mmCIF file of C-alpha atoms and ligand atoms in Angstrom:
data_model
loop_
_atom_site.group_PDB
_atom_site.id
_atom_site.type_symbol
_atom_site.label_atom_id
_atom_site.label_comp_id
_atom_site.label_asym_id
_atom_site.label_seq_id
_atom_site.Cartn_x
_atom_site.Cartn_y
_atom_site.Cartn_z
ATOM 1 C CA UNK H 1 27.158 -4.654 -0.208
ATOM 2 C CA UNK H 2 25.783 -4.585 -3.819
ATOM 3 C CA UNK H 3 22.168 -4.257 -4.365
ATOM 4 C CA UNK H 4 21.825 -7.813 -5.932
ATOM 5 C CA UNK H 5 23.279 -9.318 -2.714
ATOM 6 C CA UNK H 6 20.974 -7.098 -0.518
ATOM 7 C CA UNK H 7 18.082 -8.463 -2.489
ATOM 8 C CA UNK H 8 18.932 -12.123 -1.915
ATOM 9 C CA UNK H 9 19.572 -11.322 1.847
ATOM 10 C CA UNK H 10 15.931 -10.120 2.231
ATOM 11 C CA UNK H 11 14.258 -11.966 5.091
ATOM 12 C CA UNK H 12 17.263 -14.370 5.626
ATOM 13 C CA UNK H 13 17.241 -16.168 8.891
ATOM 14 C CA UNK H 14 14.848 -13.976 10.657
ATOM 15 C CA UNK H 15 13.823 -16.708 13.137
ATOM 16 C CA UNK H 16 16.871 -16.929 15.405
ATOM 17 C CA UNK H 17 15.531 -19.907 17.506
ATOM 18 C CA UNK H 18 15.529 -22.279 14.634
ATOM 19 C CA UNK H 19 17.887 -20.712 12.136
ATOM 20 C CA UNK H 20 15.220 -21.110 9.377
ATOM 21 C CA UNK H 21 16.734 -19.906 6.071
ATOM 22 C CA UNK H 22 13.287 -18.916 4.794
ATOM 23 C CA UNK H 23 11.164 -16.547 7.077
ATOM 24 C CA UNK H 24 8.508 -18.660 8.752
ATOM 25 C CA UNK H 25 4.861 -17.769 8.048
ATOM 26 C CA UNK H 26 3.662 -16.541 11.449
ATOM 27 C CA UNK H 27 0.070 -17.322 10.942
ATOM 28 C CA UNK H 28 -1.322 -15.920 14.223
ATOM 29 C CA UNK H 29 -3.672 -13.101 15.046
ATOM 30 C CA UNK H 30 -2.223 -12.658 18.490
ATOM 31 C CA UNK H 31 0.762 -13.234 20.720
ATOM 32 C CA UNK H 32 0.988 -14.469 24.530
ATOM 33 C CA UNK H 33 2.259 -11.812 26.890
ATOM 34 C CA UNK H 34 4.902 -13.327 29.305
ATOM 35 C CA UNK H 35 3.492 -11.239 32.139
ATOM 36 C CA UNK H 36 1.656 -8.036 32.895
ATOM 37 C CA UNK H 37 3.559 -5.012 31.410
ATOM 38 C CA UNK H 38 5.783 -7.311 29.408
ATOM 39 C CA UNK H 39 5.725 -7.945 25.579
ATOM 40 C CA UNK H 40 7.705 -10.011 23.206
ATOM 41 C CA UNK H 41 7.344 -6.977 20.858
ATOM 42 C CA UNK H 42 4.492 -8.576 19.238
ATOM 43 C CA UNK H 43 0.917 -8.109 20.639
ATOM 44 C CA UNK H 44 -1.546 -8.354 17.839
ATOM 45 C CA UNK H 45 -0.901 -8.844 14.011
ATOM 46 C CA UNK H 46 -2.528 -5.732 12.765
ATOM 47 C CA UNK H 47 0.207 -3.820 14.710
ATOM 48 C CA UNK H 48 2.991 -6.066 13.976
ATOM 49 C CA UNK H 49 3.664 -9.570 12.609
ATOM 50 C CA UNK H 50 7.051 -11.214 12.337
ATOM 51 C CA UNK H 51 6.561 -12.327 8.644
ATOM 52 C CA UNK H 52 5.361 -8.790 7.627
ATOM 53 C CA UNK H 53 8.196 -7.234 9.658
ATOM 54 C CA UNK H 54 10.711 -9.194 7.665
ATOM 55 C CA UNK H 55 9.317 -7.893 4.428
ATOM 56 C CA UNK H 56 9.090 -4.375 5.784
ATOM 57 C CA UNK H 57 12.704 -4.437 6.886
ATOM 58 C CA UNK H 58 13.736 -5.777 3.604
ATOM 59 C CA UNK H 59 12.090 -3.026 1.479
ATOM 60 C CA UNK H 60 13.452 -0.359 3.963
ATOM 61 C CA UNK H 61 16.918 -1.703 3.352
ATOM 62 C CA UNK H 62 16.598 -1.896 -0.397
ATOM 63 C CA UNK H 63 15.148 1.584 -0.690
ATOM 64 C CA UNK H 64 17.598 2.986 1.859
ATOM 65 C CA UNK H 65 14.986 4.355 4.085
ATOM 66 C CA UNK H 66 14.435 4.264 7.843
ATOM 67 C CA UNK H 67 11.361 2.194 7.977
ATOM 68 C CA UNK H 68 9.046 0.153 5.564
ATOM 69 C CA UNK H 69 5.248 -0.630 5.720
ATOM 70 C CA UNK H 70 3.515 -3.464 3.984
ATOM 71 C CA UNK H 71 -0.038 -2.981 2.971
ATOM 72 C CA UNK H 72 -2.742 -5.180 1.372
ATOM 73 C CA UNK H 73 -2.187 -3.616 -2.132
ATOM 74 C CA UNK H 74 -0.434 -0.721 -3.801
ATOM 75 C CA UNK H 75 -3.543 1.326 -3.513
ATOM 76 C CA UNK H 76 -3.770 0.671 0.164
ATOM 77 C CA UNK H 77 -0.225 2.030 0.561
ATOM 78 C CA UNK H 78 -1.168 5.135 -1.562
ATOM 79 C CA UNK H 79 -4.227 5.625 0.468
ATOM 80 C CA UNK H 80 -2.181 5.393 3.759
ATOM 81 C CA UNK H 81 0.249 8.049 2.369
ATOM 82 C CA UNK H 82 -2.517 10.297 1.298
ATOM 83 C CA UNK H 83 -3.903 10.241 4.820
ATOM 84 C CA UNK H 84 -0.878 12.128 5.925
ATOM 85 C CA UNK H 85 -2.548 15.203 4.466
ATOM 86 C CA UNK H 86 -5.551 17.294 5.730
ATOM 87 C CA UNK H 87 -8.543 19.169 4.211
ATOM 88 C CA UNK H 88 -7.297 22.161 2.214
ATOM 89 C CA UNK H 89 -3.899 20.440 1.265
ATOM 90 C CA UNK H 90 -2.949 20.403 -2.284
ATOM 91 C CA UNK H 91 -0.908 17.899 -4.163
ATOM 92 C CA UNK H 92 0.898 17.853 -7.537
ATOM 93 C CA UNK H 93 0.648 14.560 -9.298
ATOM 94 C CA UNK H 94 2.102 13.162 -12.557
ATOM 95 C CA UNK H 95 -0.657 13.512 -15.207
ATOM 96 C CA UNK H 96 -0.221 10.091 -16.867
ATOM 97 C CA UNK H 97 -0.198 8.346 -13.532
ATOM 98 C CA UNK H 98 -1.489 4.969 -12.628
ATOM 99 C CA UNK H 99 -5.374 5.087 -13.310
ATOM 100 C CA UNK H 100 -6.046 3.900 -9.868
ATOM 101 C CA UNK H 101 -4.069 6.807 -8.189
ATOM 102 C CA UNK H 102 -6.006 9.256 -10.409
ATOM 103 C CA UNK H 103 -9.358 7.734 -9.368
ATOM 104 C CA UNK H 104 -8.632 7.655 -5.643
ATOM 105 C CA UNK H 105 -7.634 11.361 -5.746
ATOM 106 C CA UNK H 106 -10.333 12.585 -7.984
ATOM 107 C CA UNK H 107 -13.309 10.550 -6.619
ATOM 108 C CA UNK H 108 -12.331 9.791 -3.028
ATOM 109 C CA UNK H 109 -9.895 12.080 -1.457
ATOM 110 C CA UNK H 110 -11.553 15.289 -2.949
ATOM 111 C CA UNK H 111 -14.458 14.224 -0.459
ATOM 112 C CA UNK H 112 -11.995 14.847 2.350
ATOM 113 C CA UNK H 113 -10.928 18.228 1.009
ATOM 114 C CA UNK H 114 -7.664 17.292 -0.684
ATOM 115 C CA UNK H 115 -7.083 18.845 -4.055
ATOM 116 C CA UNK H 116 -4.706 17.813 -6.851
ATOM 117 C CA UNK H 117 -3.117 19.249 -9.883
ATOM 118 C CA UNK H 118 -2.093 16.896 -12.577
ATOM 119 C CA UNK H 119 0.853 18.045 -14.562
ATOM 120 C CA UNK H 120 3.493 16.632 -17.000
ATOM 121 C CA UNK H 121 6.274 15.996 -14.288
ATOM 122 C CA UNK H 122 8.765 15.342 -17.049
ATOM 123 C CA UNK H 123 8.549 19.134 -17.425
ATOM 124 C CA UNK H 124 10.109 20.568 -14.176
ATOM 125 C CA UNK H 125 8.794 24.029 -15.121
ATOM 126 C CA UNK H 126 5.093 22.873 -15.056
ATOM 127 C CA UNK H 127 5.811 21.460 -11.552
ATOM 128 C CA UNK H 128 7.006 24.769 -10.344
ATOM 129 C CA UNK H 129 4.170 26.613 -11.953
ATOM 130 C CA UNK H 130 1.586 24.240 -10.199
ATOM 131 C CA UNK H 131 2.871 25.143 -6.733
ATOM 132 C CA UNK H 132 0.310 26.769 -4.402
ATOM 133 C CA UNK H 133 0.718 28.177 -0.885
ATOM 134 C CA UNK H 134 -1.197 24.965 0.249
ATOM 135 C CA UNK H 135 0.829 22.335 -1.830
ATOM 136 C CA UNK H 136 2.086 19.653 0.667
ATOM 137 C CA UNK H 137 3.323 16.886 -1.634
ATOM 138 C CA UNK H 138 4.402 16.120 -5.145
ATOM 139 C CA UNK H 139 3.619 12.624 -6.313
ATOM 140 C CA UNK H 140 5.790 11.321 -9.158
ATOM 141 C CA UNK H 141 5.813 8.256 -11.280
ATOM 142 C CA UNK H 142 8.993 7.918 -13.412
ATOM 143 C CA UNK H 143 9.062 6.437 -15.996
ATOM 144 C CA UNK H 144 5.230 6.999 -16.451
ATOM 145 C CA UNK H 145 2.573 4.618 -17.232
ATOM 146 C CA UNK H 146 2.205 3.963 -20.229
ATOM 147 C CA UNK H 147 4.144 6.679 -22.088
ATOM 148 C CA UNK H 148 7.451 6.163 -20.125
ATOM 149 C CA UNK H 149 8.013 9.977 -19.483
ATOM 150 C CA UNK H 150 11.003 10.540 -17.207
ATOM 151 C CA UNK H 151 10.799 13.019 -14.466
ATOM 152 C CA UNK H 152 13.988 14.504 -12.982
ATOM 153 C CA UNK H 153 13.748 13.377 -9.329
ATOM 154 C CA UNK H 154 16.636 15.495 -8.082
ATOM 155 C CA UNK H 155 15.315 18.614 -9.820
ATOM 156 C CA UNK H 156 11.911 18.168 -8.387
ATOM 157 C CA UNK H 157 13.186 17.569 -4.841
ATOM 158 C CA UNK H 158 15.169 20.827 -5.007
ATOM 159 C CA UNK H 159 12.019 22.609 -6.043
ATOM 160 C CA UNK H 160 10.312 21.099 -3.023
ATOM 161 C CA UNK H 161 13.243 21.995 -0.705
ATOM 162 C CA UNK H 162 13.458 25.559 -2.083
ATOM 163 C CA UNK H 163 9.924 26.210 -1.032
ATOM 164 C CA UNK H 164 10.280 28.095 2.076
ATOM 165 C CA UNK H 165 6.606 28.337 3.106
ATOM 166 C CA UNK H 166 6.255 24.822 4.379
ATOM 167 C CA UNK H 167 7.918 21.438 3.625
ATOM 168 C CA UNK H 168 6.671 19.711 0.565
ATOM 169 C CA UNK H 169 7.123 16.061 0.486
ATOM 170 C CA UNK H 170 8.367 14.360 -2.673
ATOM 171 C CA UNK H 171 6.586 10.973 -3.121
ATOM 172 C CA UNK H 172 7.819 8.598 -5.818
ATOM 173 C CA UNK H 173 5.727 5.745 -6.912
ATOM 174 C CA UNK H 174 8.757 3.406 -7.777
ATOM 175 C CA UNK H 175 6.715 0.395 -9.021
ATOM 176 C CA UNK H 176 8.069 0.522 -12.624
ATOM 177 C CA UNK H 177 11.808 0.329 -11.718
ATOM 178 C CA UNK H 178 12.041 -1.188 -8.297
ATOM 179 C CA UNK H 179 14.955 -0.411 -5.881
ATOM 180 C CA UNK H 180 17.072 -2.643 -7.995
ATOM 181 C CA UNK H 181 17.137 0.029 -10.681
ATOM 182 C CA UNK H 182 16.175 3.315 -8.850
ATOM 183 C CA UNK H 183 16.282 4.428 -5.293
ATOM 184 C CA UNK H 184 14.491 7.690 -5.047
ATOM 185 C CA UNK H 185 15.249 8.389 -1.270
ATOM 186 C CA UNK H 186 18.974 8.530 -2.152
ATOM 187 C CA UNK H 187 18.035 11.262 -4.787
ATOM 188 C CA UNK H 188 16.202 13.365 -2.210
ATOM 189 C CA UNK H 189 12.631 12.029 -2.218
ATOM 190 C CA UNK H 190 10.944 11.728 1.101
ATOM 191 C CA UNK H 191 8.705 8.658 0.518
ATOM 192 C CA UNK H 192 8.639 5.824 -1.895
ATOM 193 C CA UNK H 193 5.559 3.774 -2.623
ATOM 194 C CA UNK H 194 5.149 0.490 -4.504
ATOM 195 C CA UNK H 195 2.566 -1.741 -5.779
ATOM 196 C CA UNK H 196 4.496 -4.841 -4.740
ATOM 197 C CA UNK H 197 2.073 -6.832 -6.936
ATOM 198 C CA UNK H 198 4.373 -6.041 -9.913
ATOM 199 C CA UNK H 199 8.141 -6.262 -10.002
ATOM 200 C CA UNK H 200 8.781 -6.856 -6.236
ATOM 201 C CA UNK H 201 6.802 -10.058 -5.925
ATOM 202 C CA UNK H 202 7.314 -10.702 -9.760
ATOM 203 C CA UNK H 203 5.096 -13.768 -10.335
ATOM 204 C CA UNK H 204 1.650 -12.400 -10.876
ATOM 205 C CA UNK H 205 0.444 -14.228 -7.752
ATOM 206 C CA UNK H 206 0.033 -11.743 -4.972
ATOM 207 C CA UNK H 207 -1.508 -8.246 -4.455
ATOM 208 C CA UNK H 208 0.576 -6.105 -2.086
ATOM 209 C CA UNK H 209 1.862 -2.578 -1.564
ATOM 210 C CA UNK H 210 4.744 -0.962 0.246
ATOM 211 C CA UNK H 211 5.733 2.389 1.630
ATOM 212 C CA UNK H 212 9.211 3.494 2.831
ATOM 213 C CA UNK H 213 10.309 6.834 4.255
ATOM 214 C CA UNK H 214 13.588 8.374 5.677
ATOM 215 C CA UNK H 215 12.578 10.704 8.382
ATOM 216 C CA UNK H 216 11.950 8.922 11.636
ATOM 217 C CA UNK H 217 9.029 11.214 12.378
ATOM 218 C CA UNK H 218 7.377 10.747 9.145
ATOM 219 C CA UNK H 219 7.906 6.977 9.589
ATOM 220 C CA UNK H 220 6.012 7.113 12.877
ATOM 221 C CA UNK H 221 3.072 8.884 11.257
ATOM 222 C CA UNK H 222 2.944 6.189 8.465
ATOM 223 C CA UNK H 223 3.147 3.470 11.144
ATOM 224 C CA UNK H 224 0.388 5.118 13.201
ATOM 225 C CA UNK H 225 -1.851 5.314 9.981
ATOM 226 C CA UNK H 226 -1.095 1.669 9.104
ATOM 227 C CA UNK H 227 -2.031 0.445 12.442
ATOM 228 C CA UNK H 228 -5.038 2.798 12.826
ATOM 229 C CA UNK H 229 -6.594 1.987 9.451
ATOM 230 C CA UNK H 230 -5.343 -1.616 9.243
ATOM 231 C CA UNK H 231 -4.892 -2.304 5.440
ATOM 232 C CA UNK H 232 -1.917 -4.606 6.443
ATOM 233 C CA UNK H 233 -0.407 -7.251 4.358
ATOM 234 C CA UNK H 234 -1.217 -10.739 5.855
ATOM 235 C CA UNK H 235 1.593 -13.237 6.725
ATOM 236 C CA UNK H 236 1.004 -15.503 3.839
ATOM 237 C CA UNK H 237 1.161 -12.746 1.326
ATOM 238 C CA UNK H 238 4.232 -11.234 3.087
ATOM 239 C CA UNK H 239 5.915 -14.604 2.660
ATOM 240 C CA UNK H 240 5.030 -14.789 -1.119
ATOM 241 C CA UNK H 241 6.436 -11.308 -1.523
ATOM 242 C CA UNK H 242 9.621 -12.181 0.233
ATOM 243 C CA UNK H 243 9.946 -15.263 -1.802
ATOM 244 C CA UNK H 244 9.467 -13.500 -5.028
ATOM 245 C CA UNK H 245 11.633 -10.534 -4.092
ATOM 246 C CA UNK H 246 14.814 -12.790 -3.876
ATOM 247 C CA UNK H 247 15.065 -13.085 -7.708
ATOM 248 C CA UNK H 248 14.302 -9.492 -8.445
ATOM 249 C CA UNK H 249 17.711 -8.692 -9.911
ATOM 250 C CA UNK H 250 17.757 -11.740 -12.141
ATOM 251 C CA UNK H 251 14.329 -11.221 -13.287
ATOM 252 C CA UNK H 252 14.732 -7.473 -14.138
ATOM 253 C CA UNK H 253 18.035 -8.071 -15.817
ATOM 254 C CA UNK H 254 16.419 -10.524 -18.201
ATOM 255 C CA UNK H 255 13.302 -8.404 -18.627
ATOM 256 C CA UNK H 256 15.289 -5.340 -19.574
ATOM 257 C CA UNK H 257 17.426 -7.317 -22.000
ATOM 258 C CA UNK H 258 14.341 -8.602 -23.686
ATOM 259 C CA UNK H 259 12.577 -5.254 -23.634
ATOM 260 C CA UNK H 260 15.328 -3.414 -25.394
ATOM 261 C CA UNK H 261 15.461 -6.084 -28.183
ATOM 262 C CA UNK H 262 11.624 -6.070 -28.565
ATOM 263 C CA UNK H 263 11.731 -2.093 -28.546
ATOM 264 C CA UNK H 264 14.295 -2.238 -31.316
ATOM 265 C CA UNK H 265 12.384 -4.750 -33.310
ATOM 266 C CA UNK H 266 9.082 -2.848 -32.949
ATOM 267 C CA UNK H 267 10.789 0.382 -34.103
ATOM 268 C CA UNK H 268 11.559 -1.250 -37.462
ATOM 269 C CA UNK H 269 8.059 -2.747 -37.869
ATOM 270 C CA UNK H 270 6.092 -1.292 -40.788
ATOM 271 C CA UNK H 271 2.742 -1.127 -38.758
ATOM 272 C CA UNK H 272 4.295 0.444 -35.733
ATOM 273 C CA UNK H 273 4.533 4.225 -35.791
ATOM 274 C CA UNK H 274 5.987 4.917 -32.285
ATOM 275 C CA UNK H 275 7.745 3.031 -29.522
ATOM 276 C CA UNK H 276 8.074 4.311 -25.996
ATOM 277 C CA UNK H 277 11.040 2.693 -24.220
ATOM 278 C CA UNK H 278 13.508 4.748 -22.127
ATOM 279 C CA UNK H 279 16.385 2.406 -23.461
ATOM 280 C CA UNK H 280 15.914 3.742 -27.002
ATOM 281 C CA UNK H 281 18.605 6.261 -28.013
ATOM 282 C CA UNK H 282 16.062 8.976 -28.944
ATOM 283 C CA UNK H 283 13.775 8.512 -25.986
ATOM 284 C CA UNK H 284 13.148 11.931 -24.374
ATOM 285 C CA UNK H 285 14.652 12.262 -20.944
ATOM 286 C CA UNK H 286 17.060 9.373 -21.599
ATOM 287 C CA UNK H 287 19.966 11.245 -20.023
ATOM 288 C CA UNK H 288 17.925 12.081 -16.925
ATOM 289 C CA UNK H 289 17.072 8.360 -16.752
ATOM 290 C CA UNK H 290 20.716 7.407 -16.985
ATOM 291 C CA UNK H 291 21.718 9.816 -14.224
ATOM 292 C CA UNK H 292 19.138 8.557 -11.593
ATOM 293 C CA UNK H 293 18.616 4.979 -12.481
ATOM 294 C CA UNK H 294 20.756 1.982 -13.279
ATOM 295 C CA UNK H 295 18.646 0.715 -16.153
ATOM 296 C CA UNK H 296 15.543 1.285 -18.159
ATOM 297 C CA UNK H 297 13.224 -1.492 -16.918
ATOM 298 C CA UNK H 298 11.013 -3.974 -18.687
ATOM 299 C CA UNK H 299 7.972 -1.839 -19.667
ATOM 300 C CA UNK H 300 7.278 -0.440 -23.157
ATOM 301 C CA UNK H 301 4.480 0.981 -25.082
ATOM 302 C CA UNK H 302 3.907 1.187 -28.844
ATOM 303 C CA UNK H 303 1.552 2.693 -31.259
ATOM 304 C CA UNK H 304 0.209 0.819 -34.224
ATOM 305 C CA UNK H 305 -0.890 2.516 -37.518
ATOM 306 C CA UNK H 306 -4.605 1.437 -37.463
ATOM 307 C CA UNK H 307 -7.223 1.473 -34.707
ATOM 308 C CA UNK H 308 -8.329 -2.107 -35.929
ATOM 309 C CA UNK H 309 -4.926 -3.480 -35.014
ATOM 310 C CA UNK H 310 -4.957 -3.631 -31.224
ATOM 311 C CA UNK H 311 -8.048 -5.790 -31.114
ATOM 312 C CA UNK H 312 -6.398 -8.134 -33.637
ATOM 313 C CA UNK H 313 -3.145 -8.311 -31.659
ATOM 314 C CA UNK H 314 -4.912 -9.075 -28.359
ATOM 315 C CA UNK H 315 -6.862 -11.872 -30.105
ATOM 316 C CA UNK H 316 -3.944 -13.446 -31.894
ATOM 317 C CA UNK H 317 -1.249 -13.475 -29.262
ATOM 318 C CA UNK H 318 -0.391 -16.847 -27.867
ATOM 319 C CA UNK H 319 2.748 -16.411 -25.798
ATOM 320 C CA UNK H 320 1.933 -12.958 -24.660
ATOM 321 C CA UNK H 321 -1.050 -12.923 -22.359
ATOM 322 C CA UNK H 322 -3.763 -10.272 -22.802
ATOM 323 C CA UNK H 323 -4.061 -9.312 -19.142
ATOM 324 C CA UNK H 324 -3.740 -6.231 -16.847
ATOM 325 C CA UNK H 325 -0.866 -5.716 -14.536
ATOM 326 C CA UNK H 326 2.984 -5.883 -15.046
ATOM 327 C CA UNK H 327 6.311 -6.827 -13.612
ATOM 328 C CA UNK H 328 5.873 -10.648 -13.472
ATOM 329 C CA UNK H 329 7.911 -13.239 -15.219
ATOM 330 C CA UNK H 330 5.175 -13.835 -17.802
ATOM 331 C CA UNK H 331 4.879 -11.273 -20.586
ATOM 332 C CA UNK H 332 1.670 -9.401 -20.523
ATOM 333 C CA UNK H 333 0.008 -7.156 -23.178
ATOM 334 C CA UNK H 334 -2.575 -4.411 -22.216
ATOM 335 C CA UNK H 335 -4.686 -1.893 -23.937
ATOM 336 C CA UNK H 336 -4.297 1.101 -21.664
ATOM 337 C CA UNK H 337 -7.226 3.129 -23.129
ATOM 338 C CA UNK H 338 -9.814 0.647 -21.999
ATOM 339 C CA UNK H 339 -8.008 -1.251 -19.201
ATOM 340 C CA UNK H 340 -5.609 0.546 -16.819
ATOM 341 C CA UNK H 341 -6.474 4.093 -17.748
ATOM 342 C CA UNK H 342 -10.322 3.913 -18.267
ATOM 343 C CA UNK H 343 -10.945 6.245 -15.367
ATOM 344 C CA UNK H 344 -9.053 9.099 -17.064
ATOM 345 C CA UNK H 345 -11.503 11.145 -19.122
ATOM 346 C CA UNK H 346 -11.361 10.397 -22.844
ATOM 347 C CA UNK H 347 -10.237 13.971 -23.888
ATOM 348 C CA UNK H 348 -7.425 13.935 -21.336
ATOM 349 C CA UNK H 349 -6.421 10.397 -22.455
ATOM 350 C CA UNK H 350 -6.211 11.584 -26.049
ATOM 351 C CA UNK H 351 -4.231 14.625 -25.095
ATOM 352 C CA UNK H 352 -1.804 12.514 -23.013
ATOM 353 C CA UNK H 353 -1.371 10.210 -26.070
ATOM 354 C CA UNK H 354 -3.108 7.168 -24.625
ATOM 355 C CA UNK H 355 -4.816 6.597 -27.783
ATOM 356 C CA UNK H 356 -6.892 3.802 -29.275
ATOM 357 C CA UNK H 357 -3.801 2.690 -31.153
ATOM 358 C CA UNK H 358 -1.528 2.340 -28.065
ATOM 359 C CA UNK H 359 -0.518 -1.081 -26.575
ATOM 360 C CA UNK H 360 1.552 -1.664 -23.610
ATOM 361 C CA UNK H 361 3.931 -4.636 -23.052
ATOM 362 C CA UNK H 362 5.204 -5.802 -19.598
ATOM 363 C CA UNK H 363 8.069 -7.874 -20.850
ATOM 364 C CA UNK H 364 8.674 -11.208 -19.089
ATOM 365 C CA UNK H 365 11.684 -13.589 -18.926
ATOM 366 C CA UNK H 366 10.821 -15.892 -21.890
ATOM 367 C CA UNK H 367 13.207 -16.425 -24.778
ATOM 368 C CA UNK H 368 13.021 -12.959 -26.586
ATOM 369 C CA UNK H 369 12.926 -14.752 -30.011
ATOM 370 C CA UNK H 370 9.629 -16.311 -28.999
ATOM 371 C CA UNK H 371 8.079 -13.057 -27.868
ATOM 372 C CA UNK H 372 9.065 -11.378 -31.003
ATOM 373 C CA UNK H 373 7.789 -14.226 -33.350
ATOM 374 C CA UNK H 374 4.425 -13.974 -31.294
ATOM 375 C CA UNK H 375 4.219 -10.183 -32.019
ATOM 376 C CA UNK H 376 5.066 -10.658 -35.534
ATOM 377 C CA UNK H 377 2.347 -13.181 -36.272
ATOM 378 C CA UNK H 378 -0.117 -11.057 -34.140
ATOM 379 C CA UNK H 379 0.533 -7.927 -36.181
ATOM 380 C CA UNK H 380 0.286 -9.813 -39.415
ATOM 381 C CA UNK H 381 -2.982 -8.840 -41.384
HETATM 382 C C1 PLP Y 401 -0.489 -1.493 -10.106
HETATM 383 C C2 PLP Y 401 0.001 -0.091 -9.670
HETATM 384 C C3 PLP Y 401 -0.429 0.523 -8.629
HETATM 385 C C4 PLP Y 401 -1.610 -0.091 -7.809
HETATM 386 O O1 PLP Y 401 -1.132 -1.185 -7.008
HETATM 387 P P1 PLP Y 401 -2.165 -2.432 -6.707
HETATM 388 O O2 PLP Y 401 -1.181 -3.272 -5.996
HETATM 389 O O3 PLP Y 401 -2.787 -2.924 -7.912
HETATM 390 O O4 PLP Y 401 -3.189 -1.815 -5.710
HETATM 391 C C5 PLP Y 401 -0.028 1.767 -8.229
HETATM 392 N N1 PLP Y 401 0.992 2.342 -9.103
HETATM 393 C C6 PLP Y 401 1.480 1.746 -10.114
HETATM 394 C C7 PLP Y 401 2.479 2.483 -10.911
HETATM 395 C C8 PLP Y 401 1.005 0.512 -10.563
HETATM 396 O O5 PLP Y 401 1.503 -0.039 -11.497
#
């Protein structure tokens, strides 16, 4: 079955008694036991809830993993995954990762004895060099946020496998491409995480997170952490995520088509000095992108030629909304240096290229001519 079909089949007829096409919202905290020592499979909704189970099964199917887990946010999913590790363990992380991932590692998990080295994961050599005897995981984002750097998932999983001292997990934050375009578990990764608040739900109306793994023993550990710590996704939000998920393929196809047209238009604009979009012919790592993903996604960033321009653009846009987040049907524009990446120190930001002239677009499904016209008038002096 093709991925677009699998996406639409998500959560289809999960209620066998009524045959409801849409998964019902099981708004219940607890479930009656038929008799002592007997359970319907559902006891208490922190542990398991039928609406959440439908979305967990859907993401496990789409990512081609053994089991999926739904959390209250992307960061709750990341937190649960980081809880797999112990004091003294070391992780290697993509340096221009999501700001919240950086913050949770630097300001929270260091308290519990985890250490992290942030490297440019588009350079496999840097990943190899960062290995320590205590390295337990490599956490990747590809393409990265906001500079769209491409990491070679296969090459990095083979570095992790070749490490004989102990198993190293490769964890991929697949938020930017979704399983419609990229399925890291099929490329050798061990765990996939998502902010479902972005492309998977797709309508800027729910905060949620997901994790999927292949190895049954690893899934059991993640399930234990999910139940033990309790940052689960509620039934209403699970339903919203399922509802949004069904149109993922259609949305992303349109977003990608729009993004490519906008990237090309921006490239030719006199006030734009650089455009970061993996679909552009000269984008670094484009060949790797094409070897591991079915497309380029709907995210792009661009650099304007004067630090006064970002504020002007953000003030003048009418169709594009000046708002954080990404992946929804509405086009959003963000200023990474002060919004999504504020927790990364200024000198690191500058070195990474997250400058005061960089703007990021999450391209929506509007008519692309309208988005381009909006950008054109916003960039005009
Ligand atoms: C948004 C985002 C997160 C965090 O997810 P929340 O749902 O906001 O908690 C993590 N990783 C990436 C790449 C994101 O874009």
